[in-house]
């Protein structure tokens, strides 16, 4: 049983990292390597978050960050590198991905503020009211049913401080590249991502507005992905 878990664990890690690499390569086809594409794609997302927070939050300090759907920790590590004075928490529903995230972080260069990992559902985290300055949700919502997206947005509004920033990045329903994908490919994608239709049909701006967010902005941060940012009123 133990060995089976180990095999499954390794397979999940490889699958997750390979999927991320191929997604990055498709997003920035002009880059000469996966590393360059990753830096561009993640850099654009992080800059959109930083710009939004600087522009709309009177306290420009980002002290506490929650990364919902952190998987094996790639997005949490990018956030921790960009905001080195902040406390970053990676949260995921999968204990296996979290174990990989923890292991990878332990084998890297030690940080002044080590990343913490929490096993929870982003729809109901149990985290204290008004306790974060930034929540980031990257490449998660296209995997979620519409009801879960709405719940995660409401939960984020609850645990963000006034002036806190919400950021999500994912497939853009307005992306020409995605709109021109062949119907066969789209059907194939739905075999591993069954809620794609629900995600594309969710009006994210309206979902954020209904939860109480203001300053809602969306930027096409690469030809396939949108980064949506918003603020909790002060
Ligand atoms: C594609 S991965 C995200 C990758 C990562 N954020 C990044 O940018 O590299 C999606 C993750 O979302 C997690 N997830 C989906 N729904 C969730 C929920 N309601 N609460 C917490 N995690 C969730 C899955 O377990 C999975 O690890």
Coordinates of N, CA and C and ligand atoms in Angstrom, one line a residue:
X1 N 0.9 -1.2 0.0 CA 0.0 0.0 0.0 C 0.9 1.2 0.0
X2 N 1.9 1.2 0.9 CA 2.8 2.3 1.0 C 3.5 2.6 -0.3
X3 N 4.0 1.4 -0.9 CA 4.7 1.5 -2.2 C 3.8 2.0 -3.3
X4 N 2.5 1.6 -3.3 CA 1.6 2.0 -4.3 C 1.4 3.5 -4.2
X5 N 1.3 4.0 -3.0 CA 1.1 5.5 -2.8 C 2.3 6.2 -3.3
X6 N 3.5 5.6 -3.1 CA 4.8 6.2 -3.5 C 4.8 6.3 -5.1
X7 N 4.4 5.2 -5.7 CA 4.4 5.2 -7.2 C 3.4 6.2 -7.7
X8 N 2.2 6.2 -7.1 CA 1.2 7.2 -7.5 C 1.6 8.6 -7.4
X9 N 2.2 8.8 -6.2 CA 2.8 10.1 -5.9 C 3.7 10.6 -6.9
X10 N 4.7 9.8 -7.3 CA 5.7 10.2 -8.3 C 5.1 10.4 -9.6
X11 N 4.1 9.6 -10.0 CA 3.5 9.7 -11.3 C 2.7 11.0 -11.3
X12 N 2.0 11.3 -10.2 CA 1.2 12.6 -10.2 C 2.1 13.8 -10.3
X13 N 3.3 13.7 -9.6 CA 4.2 14.9 -9.7 C 4.7 15.1 -11.2
X14 N 5.1 13.9 -11.8 CA 5.6 14.0 -13.2 C 4.6 14.6 -14.1
X15 N 3.3 14.0 -13.9 CA 2.2 14.4 -14.8 C 1.9 15.9 -14.6
X16 N 1.9 16.3 -13.4 CA 1.6 17.7 -13.1 C 2.7 18.7 -13.7
X17 N 3.9 18.3 -13.5 CA 5.0 19.2 -14.0 C 5.1 19.1 -15.5
X18 N 4.9 18.0 -16.1 CA 4.9 17.9 -17.6 C 3.7 18.7 -18.2
X19 N 2.6 18.6 -17.5 CA 1.4 19.4 -18.0 C 1.7 20.9 -18.0
X20 N 2.3 21.3 -16.9 CA 2.6 22.7 -16.7 C 3.6 23.2 -17.8
X21 N 4.6 22.3 -18.1 CA 5.6 22.7 -19.1 C 5.0 22.8 -20.4
X22 N 4.1 21.9 -20.8 CA 3.6 21.9 -22.2 C 2.6 23.1 -22.3
X23 N 1.9 23.4 -21.2 CA 1.0 24.6 -21.2 C 1.8 25.9 -21.4
X24 N 2.9 26.0 -20.7 CA 3.8 27.2 -20.8 C 4.3 27.4 -22.2
X25 N 4.7 26.3 -22.8 CA 5.3 26.3 -24.1 C 4.3 26.8 -25.2
X26 N 3.0 26.3 -25.0 CA 2.0 26.7 -25.9 C 1.6 28.1 -25.7
X27 N 1.7 28.6 -24.5 CA 1.3 30.0 -24.2 C 2.3 31.0 -24.8
X28 N 3.6 30.7 -24.8 CA 4.6 31.6 -25.3 C 5.4 30.9 -26.4
X29 N 4.8 30.7 -27.6 CA 5.4 29.9 -28.6 C 6.7 30.5 -29.2
X30 N 6.9 31.8 -29.0 CA 8.1 32.5 -29.5 C 9.3 32.3 -28.6
X31 N 9.1 31.8 -27.4 CA 10.3 31.6 -26.5 C 11.2 30.5 -27.0
X32 N 12.5 30.7 -26.7 CA 13.4 29.7 -27.2 C 13.5 28.4 -26.3
X33 N 13.0 28.5 -25.1 CA 13.0 27.3 -24.2 C 11.9 27.4 -23.2
X34 N 11.6 26.3 -22.5 CA 10.5 26.2 -21.6 C 10.8 27.2 -20.4
X35 N 12.1 27.3 -20.1 CA 12.5 28.2 -19.0 C 12.1 29.6 -19.3
X36 N 12.5 30.0 -20.6 CA 12.2 31.4 -21.0 C 10.7 31.7 -21.0
X37 N 10.0 30.7 -21.6 CA 8.5 30.8 -21.6 C 7.9 30.9 -20.2
X38 N 8.5 30.1 -19.3 CA 8.0 30.2 -17.9 C 8.2 31.5 -17.3
X39 N 9.4 32.1 -17.5 CA 9.7 33.4 -16.9 C 8.8 34.5 -17.5
X40 N 8.5 34.4 -18.8 CA 7.7 35.4 -19.4 C 6.2 35.3 -18.8
X41 N 5.7 34.1 -18.9 CA 4.3 33.8 -18.5 C 4.1 34.2 -17.0
X42 N 5.0 33.7 -16.2 CA 4.8 33.9 -14.7 C 5.1 35.4 -14.4
X43 N 6.1 35.9 -15.1 CA 6.5 37.3 -14.9 C 5.3 38.3 -15.2
X44 N 4.6 38.0 -16.3 CA 3.5 38.9 -16.7 C 2.4 38.8 -15.6
X45 N 2.1 37.6 -15.1 CA 1.1 37.4 -14.1 C 1.5 38.1 -12.8
X46 N 2.7 38.0 -12.4 CA 3.2 38.6 -11.1 C 3.2 40.2 -11.3
X47 N 3.6 40.7 -12.4 CA 3.6 42.1 -12.6 C 2.2 42.7 -12.6
X48 N 1.2 41.9 -13.2 CA -0.2 42.4 -13.1 C -0.7 42.5 -11.7
X49 N -0.3 41.5 -10.9 CA -0.7 41.5 -9.4 C -0.1 42.8 -8.7
X50 N 1.3 42.9 -8.9 CA 2.0 44.0 -8.2 C 1.4 45.4 -8.6
X51 N 1.2 45.6 -9.9 CA 0.7 46.8 -10.4 C -0.7 47.1 -9.8
X52 N -1.6 46.1 -9.8 CA -2.9 46.3 -9.3 C -2.8 46.7 -7.8
X53 N -2.0 46.0 -7.0 CA -2.0 46.2 -5.6 C -1.4 47.7 -5.3
X54 N -0.3 48.0 -6.1 CA 0.2 49.4 -5.9 C -0.8 50.4 -6.2
X55 N -1.5 50.2 -7.3 CA -2.5 51.2 -7.7 C -3.7 51.4 -6.8
X56 N -4.2 50.2 -6.3 CA -5.5 50.3 -5.6 C -5.5 50.1 -4.1
X57 N -4.3 49.8 -3.5 CA -4.3 49.6 -2.1 C -3.5 50.6 -1.4
X58 N -4.2 51.3 -0.4 CA -3.5 52.4 0.3 C -2.2 51.9 1.0
X59 N -2.3 50.7 1.6 CA -1.1 50.1 2.2 C -0.5 49.2 1.1
X60 N 0.6 49.7 0.5 CA 1.1 48.9 -0.6 C 1.8 47.6 -0.2
X61 N 2.0 47.5 1.1 CA 2.7 46.3 1.7 C 1.9 45.0 1.5
X62 N 2.5 44.0 1.0 CA 1.8 42.7 0.9 C 2.5 41.8 2.0
X63 N 1.8 41.6 3.1 CA 2.4 40.8 4.2 C 2.0 39.3 4.2
X64 N 0.8 39.0 3.8 CA 0.3 37.6 3.9 C -0.4 37.3 2.5
X65 N 0.1 36.1 2.0 CA -0.4 35.7 0.7 C -0.9 34.3 0.8
X66 N -2.1 34.0 0.2 CA -2.6 32.7 0.1 C -2.7 32.3 -1.4
X67 N -2.1 31.1 -1.7 CA -2.1 30.6 -3.1 C -3.0 29.4 -3.1
X68 N -4.2 29.6 -3.6 CA -5.2 28.5 -3.6 C -5.0 27.6 -4.8
X69 N -5.0 26.3 -4.6 CA -4.7 25.4 -5.7 C -3.3 25.4 -6.1
X70 N -2.4 25.3 -5.1 CA -1.0 25.5 -5.3 C -0.3 24.3 -6.0
X71 N -1.1 23.1 -6.0 CA -0.6 21.9 -6.6 C 0.8 21.6 -6.0
X72 N 1.8 21.4 -6.9 CA 3.2 21.0 -6.4 C 4.0 22.2 -6.0
X73 N 3.4 23.3 -5.9 CA 4.1 24.5 -5.3 C 4.8 25.5 -6.2
X74 N 4.6 25.3 -7.6 CA 5.3 26.2 -8.5 C 4.9 27.6 -8.3
X75 N 3.5 27.8 -8.3 CA 3.0 29.2 -8.2 C 3.4 29.8 -6.8
X76 N 3.4 29.0 -5.8 CA 3.7 29.5 -4.4 C 5.2 30.0 -4.4
X77 N 6.0 29.2 -5.1 CA 7.5 29.6 -5.1 C 7.7 30.9 -5.9
X78 N 6.9 31.0 -7.0 CA 7.1 32.3 -7.8 C 6.6 33.5 -6.9
X79 N 5.5 33.3 -6.2 CA 5.0 34.4 -5.3 C 6.0 34.7 -4.2
X80 N 6.6 33.7 -3.6 CA 7.5 33.9 -2.5 C 8.8 34.6 -3.1
X81 N 9.2 34.3 -4.3 CA 10.4 35.0 -4.9 C 10.1 36.4 -5.2
X82 N 8.8 36.7 -5.7 CA 8.5 38.0 -6.1 C 8.3 38.9 -4.8
X83 N 7.7 38.3 -3.8 CA 7.4 39.1 -2.5 C 8.1 38.5 -1.4
X84 N 9.4 38.6 -1.3 CA 10.2 37.9 -0.3 C 10.0 38.2 1.1
X85 N 9.4 39.4 1.4 CA 9.1 39.7 2.8 C 7.7 39.2 3.3
X86 N 7.0 38.6 2.3 CA 5.6 38.2 2.7 C 5.6 36.7 3.2
X87 N 4.6 36.4 4.0 CA 4.4 35.0 4.4 C 3.5 34.4 3.4
X88 N 4.0 33.3 2.7 CA 3.2 32.7 1.7 C 2.7 31.4 2.2
X89 N 1.4 31.1 2.0 CA 0.8 29.8 2.3 C 0.3 29.2 1.0
X90 N 0.7 28.0 0.7 CA 0.1 27.2 -0.5 C -1.0 26.3 0.0
X91 N -2.1 26.4 -0.6 CA -3.3 25.5 -0.1 C -3.7 24.7 -1.3
X92 N -4.0 23.4 -1.0 CA -4.5 22.5 -2.1 C -5.4 21.4 -1.4
X93 N -6.3 20.9 -2.3 CA -7.2 19.8 -1.8 C -6.4 18.5 -1.9
X94 N -5.3 18.4 -2.6 CA -4.6 17.1 -2.8 C -3.5 17.0 -1.8
X95 N -3.5 16.1 -0.9 CA -2.4 15.9 0.1 C -1.1 15.4 -0.7
X96 N -1.3 14.7 -1.8 CA -0.2 14.2 -2.5 C 0.6 15.3 -3.2
X97 N -0.1 16.2 -3.8 CA 0.6 17.4 -4.4 C 1.3 18.2 -3.3
X98 N 0.6 18.4 -2.2 CA 1.2 19.2 -1.1 C 2.5 18.5 -0.6
X99 N 2.5 17.2 -0.5 CA 3.7 16.5 -0.1 C 4.9 16.8 -1.0
X100 N 4.6 16.8 -2.3 CA 5.6 17.0 -3.3 C 6.1 18.5 -3.2
X101 N 5.1 19.4 -3.0 CA 5.4 20.8 -2.8 C 6.4 21.0 -1.7
X102 N 6.1 20.4 -0.6 CA 6.9 20.5 0.7 C 8.3 19.9 0.4
X103 N 8.3 18.8 -0.2 CA 9.6 18.1 -0.5 C 10.5 19.0 -1.4
X104 N 9.9 19.5 -2.4 CA 10.7 20.3 -3.4 C 11.2 21.6 -2.7
X105 N 10.4 22.2 -1.9 CA 10.8 23.5 -1.2 C 11.9 23.2 -0.2
X106 N 11.8 22.0 0.5 CA 12.8 21.7 1.4 C 14.2 21.4 0.8
X107 N 14.1 20.9 -0.5 CA 15.4 20.6 -1.2 C 16.0 21.9 -1.9
X108 N 15.3 23.0 -1.9 CA 15.8 24.2 -2.5 C 16.5 25.1 -1.5
X109 N 16.9 26.3 -2.0 CA 17.6 27.3 -1.1 C 16.7 27.7 0.0
X110 N 17.1 27.7 1.3 CA 16.2 28.1 2.4 C 15.8 29.6 2.3
X111 N 14.6 29.9 2.7 CA 14.1 31.2 2.6 C 14.0 31.8 4.0
X112 N 14.1 33.2 4.1 CA 13.9 33.9 5.4 C 12.4 33.6 5.9
X113 N 11.5 33.6 5.0 CA 10.1 33.3 5.3 C 9.7 32.0 4.6
X114 N 9.8 30.9 5.3 CA 9.5 29.6 4.6 C 8.0 29.6 4.2
X115 N 7.8 28.9 3.1 CA 6.4 28.8 2.6 C 5.7 27.7 3.5
X116 N 4.4 28.0 3.9 CA 3.7 27.0 4.6 C 2.7 26.3 3.7
X117 N 2.3 25.1 4.0 CA 1.4 24.4 3.2 C 0.2 23.9 4.0
X118 N -1.0 24.1 3.4 CA -2.3 23.8 4.1 C -3.1 22.9 3.2
X119 N -3.6 21.8 3.8 CA -4.5 20.9 3.1 C -5.9 21.3 3.4
X120 N -6.6 21.9 2.4 CA -8.0 22.4 2.6 C -8.7 22.6 1.3
X121 N -10.0 22.8 1.4 CA -10.8 23.1 0.2 C -10.8 24.7 0.1
X122 N -10.5 25.2 -1.0 CA -10.5 26.7 -1.2 C -11.9 27.3 -1.0
X123 N -12.9 26.4 -1.1 CA -14.3 26.9 -1.0 C -14.6 27.2 0.5
X124 N -13.9 26.6 1.4 CA -14.2 26.7 2.8 C -12.9 26.4 3.6
X125 N -12.0 27.4 3.7 CA -10.6 27.2 4.1 C -10.5 27.1 5.6
X126 N -11.5 27.7 6.4 CA -11.4 27.7 7.8 C -10.3 28.7 8.3
X127 N -9.8 29.5 7.4 CA -8.7 30.5 7.7 C -9.4 31.7 8.3
X128 N -8.7 32.5 9.2 CA -9.4 33.6 9.9 C -9.9 34.7 8.9
X129 N -10.9 35.3 9.3 CA -11.5 36.5 8.7 C -10.5 37.6 8.5
X130 N -10.4 38.3 7.4 CA -9.5 39.4 7.2 C -8.1 39.2 7.6
X131 N -7.5 38.1 7.0 CA -6.1 37.7 7.5 C -5.1 37.7 6.3
X132 N -5.5 38.1 5.1 CA -4.5 38.0 3.9 C -4.6 39.4 3.2
X133 N -3.5 39.7 2.5 CA -3.4 40.9 1.7 C -3.5 40.5 0.2
X134 N -3.2 39.3 -0.1 CA -3.3 38.9 -1.5 C -3.7 37.4 -1.6
X135 N -4.7 37.1 -2.4 CA -5.0 35.7 -2.7 C -4.7 35.5 -4.2
X136 N -4.0 34.4 -4.5 CA -3.7 34.1 -5.9 C -4.3 32.8 -6.3
X137 N -5.0 32.7 -7.4 CA -5.6 31.4 -7.8 C -5.2 31.2 -9.3
X138 N -4.1 30.4 -9.5 CA -3.6 30.3 -10.9 C -3.9 28.9 -11.5
X139 N -4.5 28.9 -12.6 CA -4.8 27.7 -13.4 C -5.6 26.7 -12.6
X140 N -6.6 27.2 -11.8 CA -7.4 26.3 -11.0 C -8.9 26.3 -11.5
X141 N -9.4 27.5 -11.8 CA -10.8 27.6 -12.1 C -11.3 26.8 -13.3
X142 N -10.4 26.6 -14.3 CA -10.9 25.8 -15.5 C -11.1 24.3 -15.1
X143 N -10.7 24.0 -13.8 CA -10.9 22.6 -13.4 C -12.1 22.5 -12.4
X144 N -12.7 23.6 -12.2 CA -13.8 23.7 -11.2 C -15.2 23.8 -11.8
X145 N -16.2 23.2 -11.1 CA -17.6 23.5 -11.5 C -17.9 24.9 -11.1
X146 N -18.9 25.5 -11.8 CA -19.3 26.9 -11.6 C -19.5 27.2 -10.1
X147 N -20.2 26.3 -9.4 CA -20.6 26.5 -8.0 C -19.3 26.7 -7.2
X148 N -18.3 25.9 -7.5 CA -17.0 26.0 -6.7 C -16.3 27.3 -7.0
X149 N -16.4 27.8 -8.2 CA -15.7 29.1 -8.5 C -16.4 30.2 -7.7
X150 N -17.7 30.2 -7.6 CA -18.4 31.2 -6.9 C -18.1 31.1 -5.4
X151 N -18.0 29.9 -4.9 CA -17.7 29.7 -3.4 C -16.3 30.1 -3.1
X152 N -15.3 29.9 -4.0 CA -13.9 30.3 -3.8 C -13.8 31.8 -3.8
X153 N -14.5 32.4 -4.7 CA -14.5 33.9 -4.8 C -15.1 34.5 -3.5
X154 N -16.2 34.0 -3.0 CA -16.9 34.5 -1.8 C -15.9 34.2 -0.6
X155 N -15.3 33.1 -0.5 CA -14.4 32.7 0.6 C -13.2 33.7 0.6
X156 N -12.7 34.0 -0.6 CA -11.5 35.0 -0.7 C -11.9 36.3 -0.2
X157 N -13.1 36.8 -0.5 CA -13.6 38.1 0.0 C -13.6 38.1 1.5
X158 N -14.0 36.9 2.1 CA -14.1 36.8 3.6 C -12.7 36.9 4.2
X159 N -11.7 36.2 3.7 CA -10.4 36.2 4.4 C -9.4 37.3 4.0
X160 N -9.8 38.1 2.9 CA -8.9 39.2 2.6 C -9.2 40.4 3.5
X161 N -8.1 41.1 3.7 CA -8.2 42.4 4.5 C -8.8 43.5 3.6
X162 N -9.4 44.5 4.2 CA -9.8 45.7 3.4 C -8.6 46.2 2.6
X163 N -8.8 46.4 1.3 CA -7.6 46.9 0.5 C -6.8 45.7 -0.1
X164 N -7.3 44.5 0.3 CA -6.6 43.3 -0.2 C -6.8 43.0 -1.7
X165 N -5.9 42.3 -2.3 CA -6.0 42.1 -3.7 C -6.4 40.6 -4.0
X166 N -7.3 40.4 -4.9 CA -7.7 39.1 -5.5 C -7.0 39.0 -6.9
X167 N -6.4 37.9 -7.1 CA -5.8 37.7 -8.5 C -6.1 36.3 -8.9
X168 N -6.6 36.1 -10.1 CA -6.7 34.8 -10.7 C -6.2 34.8 -12.1
X169 N -5.5 33.8 -12.5 CA -5.1 33.7 -13.9 C -5.5 32.3 -14.4
X170 N -6.0 32.3 -15.7 CA -6.4 31.1 -16.3 C -6.7 31.3 -17.8
X171 N -7.2 30.2 -18.4 CA -7.5 30.3 -19.9 C -8.4 31.5 -20.1
X172 N -8.2 32.3 -21.1 CA -9.0 33.5 -21.4 C -10.1 33.0 -22.4
X173 N -11.4 33.2 -22.0 CA -12.5 32.9 -23.0 C -12.4 33.8 -24.2
X174 N -11.7 34.9 -24.1 CA -11.6 35.8 -25.3 C -10.3 35.6 -26.1
X175 N -9.5 34.6 -25.7 CA -8.3 34.3 -26.5 C -8.6 33.8 -27.9
X176 N -8.0 34.5 -28.9 CA -8.3 34.0 -30.3 C -7.7 32.6 -30.5
X177 N -6.5 32.4 -29.9 CA -5.8 31.1 -30.0 C -6.7 30.0 -29.5
X178 N -7.3 30.2 -28.3 CA -8.2 29.1 -27.8 C -9.5 29.0 -28.6
X179 N -10.0 30.2 -29.0 CA -11.3 30.1 -29.8 C -11.1 29.3 -31.1
X180 N -9.8 29.4 -31.6 CA -9.6 28.7 -32.9 C -9.1 27.3 -32.8
X181 N -9.1 26.7 -31.6 CA -8.8 25.3 -31.4 C -9.8 24.5 -32.1
X182 N -9.4 23.3 -32.6 CA -10.3 22.5 -33.3 C -11.3 21.9 -32.3
X183 N -12.6 21.7 -32.7 CA -13.6 21.1 -31.8 C -13.1 19.7 -31.3
X184 N -12.3 19.0 -32.1 CA -11.9 17.7 -31.7 C -10.9 17.8 -30.5
X185 N -10.0 18.8 -30.6 CA -9.1 19.0 -29.6 C -9.8 19.4 -28.3
X186 N -10.8 20.3 -28.5 CA -11.5 20.8 -27.3 C -12.2 19.6 -26.6
X187 N -12.8 18.7 -27.4 CA -13.5 17.5 -26.8 C -12.5 16.7 -26.1
X188 N -11.3 16.5 -26.7 CA -10.2 15.7 -26.0 C -9.8 16.3 -24.7
X189 N -9.7 17.7 -24.7 CA -9.3 18.4 -23.4 C -10.4 18.1 -22.3
X190 N -11.6 18.1 -22.8 CA -12.7 17.9 -21.8 C -12.7 16.5 -21.1
X191 N -12.0 15.6 -21.7 CA -11.9 14.3 -21.1 C -11.1 14.3 -19.8
X192 N -10.1 15.2 -19.7 CA -9.4 15.4 -18.5 C -9.8 16.6 -17.7
X193 N -10.5 17.5 -18.3 CA -11.0 18.7 -17.6 C -12.5 18.9 -17.9
X194 N -13.3 18.1 -17.2 CA -14.7 18.0 -17.5 C -15.5 19.3 -17.3
X195 N -14.9 20.3 -16.5 CA -15.7 21.5 -16.2 C -15.4 22.7 -17.1
X196 N -14.6 22.4 -18.1 CA -14.2 23.5 -19.0 C -15.4 24.4 -19.5
X197 N -16.5 23.8 -19.9 CA -17.6 24.5 -20.4 C -18.2 25.4 -19.3
X198 N -18.2 24.9 -18.0 CA -18.8 25.7 -16.9 C -17.9 26.9 -16.6
X199 N -16.6 26.6 -16.7 CA -15.6 27.7 -16.5 C -15.8 28.8 -17.6
X200 N -15.9 28.4 -18.9 CA -16.0 29.4 -19.9 C -17.3 30.2 -19.9
X201 N -18.4 29.5 -19.3 CA -19.7 30.2 -19.2 C -19.8 31.0 -18.0
X202 N -18.9 31.0 -17.1 CA -19.0 31.8 -15.8 C -18.5 33.2 -16.1
X203 N -19.3 34.2 -15.8 CA -19.0 35.6 -16.0 C -18.1 36.0 -14.7
X204 N -16.8 35.9 -14.9 CA -16.0 36.2 -13.7 C -16.1 37.6 -13.2
X205 N -16.2 38.6 -14.1 CA -16.4 40.0 -13.6 C -17.6 40.1 -12.7
X206 N -18.7 39.5 -13.2 CA -20.0 39.6 -12.4 C -19.9 38.8 -11.1
X207 N -19.2 37.6 -11.1 CA -19.0 36.8 -9.9 C -18.3 37.6 -8.9
X208 N -17.2 38.4 -9.3 CA -16.4 39.2 -8.4 C -17.2 40.3 -7.9
X209 N -18.0 41.0 -8.8 CA -18.8 42.1 -8.3 C -19.8 41.7 -7.3
X210 N -20.5 40.6 -7.6 CA -21.5 40.1 -6.7 C -21.0 39.8 -5.3
X211 N -19.7 39.3 -5.3 CA -19.1 39.0 -4.0 C -18.7 40.2 -3.2
X212 N -18.6 41.4 -3.9 CA -18.3 42.7 -3.2 C -17.0 43.3 -3.7
X213 N -16.3 42.7 -4.6 CA -15.0 43.3 -5.0 C -15.2 44.5 -5.9
X214 N -14.2 45.4 -5.9 CA -14.2 46.6 -6.7 C -12.9 46.6 -7.5
X215 N -12.8 47.6 -8.4 CA -11.6 47.8 -9.2 C -11.2 46.5 -10.0
X216 N -12.3 45.9 -10.6 CA -12.1 44.6 -11.3 C -11.4 44.9 -12.7
X217 N -10.3 44.2 -12.9 CA -9.5 44.5 -14.1 C -9.1 43.2 -14.8
X218 N -9.1 43.1 -16.1 CA -8.6 41.9 -16.7 C -7.6 42.2 -17.8
X219 N -6.5 41.5 -17.8 CA -5.4 41.7 -18.8 C -5.1 40.4 -19.4
X220 N -4.9 40.4 -20.7 CA -4.5 39.2 -21.4 C -3.0 39.2 -21.2
X221 N -2.5 38.4 -20.2 CA -1.1 38.4 -19.9 C -0.2 37.5 -20.8
X222 N -0.9 36.7 -21.6 CA -0.2 36.0 -22.8 C -1.3 35.7 -23.7
X223 N -1.0 35.2 -24.9 CA -2.0 35.0 -25.9 C -3.1 34.0 -25.5
X224 N -2.9 33.2 -24.4 CA -3.9 32.2 -24.0 C -4.6 32.6 -22.7
X225 N -3.9 33.4 -21.9 CA -4.3 33.5 -20.5 C -4.7 34.9 -20.1
X226 N -5.7 35.0 -19.2 CA -6.2 36.3 -18.7 C -5.8 36.3 -17.2
X227 N -5.3 37.5 -16.7 CA -5.1 37.7 -15.3 C -6.2 38.7 -14.9
X228 N -7.0 38.3 -13.9 CA -8.1 39.1 -13.4 C -7.7 39.5 -12.0
X229 N -7.8 40.8 -11.8 CA -7.4 41.3 -10.4 C -8.6 42.2 -9.9
X230 N -8.7 42.3 -8.6 CA -9.8 43.0 -8.0 C -9.4 43.4 -6.5
X231 N -10.1 44.3 -5.9 CA -9.8 44.8 -4.6 C -11.0 44.6 -3.6
X232 N -10.7 44.3 -2.4 CA -11.7 44.4 -1.3 C -11.8 45.9 -0.9
X233 N -13.0 46.5 -0.9 CA -13.1 47.9 -0.6 C -12.5 48.2 0.8
X234 N -11.9 49.4 0.9 CA -11.2 49.8 2.2 C -12.3 50.1 3.2
Ligands
LIG1 C1 -3.4 23.1 -12.5 S1 -3.2 22.9 -10.8 C2 -2.7 24.6 -10.3 C3 -1.3 24.9 -10.6 C4 -0.6 26.0 -9.8 N1 -1.5 26.9 -9.2 C5 0.3 26.7 -10.8 O1 0.1 27.9 -11.1 O2 1.3 26.1 -11.2 C6 -4.8 23.0 -10.1 C7 -4.9 22.6 -8.7 O3 -6.1 23.1 -8.1 C8 -6.4 22.2 -7.0 N2 -7.8 22.5 -6.7 C9 -8.9 22.4 -7.5 N3 -10.0 22.8 -6.8 C10 -9.6 23.1 -5.6 C11 -10.3 23.6 -4.4 N4 -11.6 23.8 -4.4 N5 -9.6 23.9 -3.3 C12 -8.2 23.7 -3.3 N6 -7.5 23.3 -4.4 C13 -8.2 23.0 -5.5 C14 -6.1 20.9 -7.6 O4 -6.0 19.9 -6.5 C15 -4.8 21.1 -8.4 O5 -3.7 20.8 -7.6

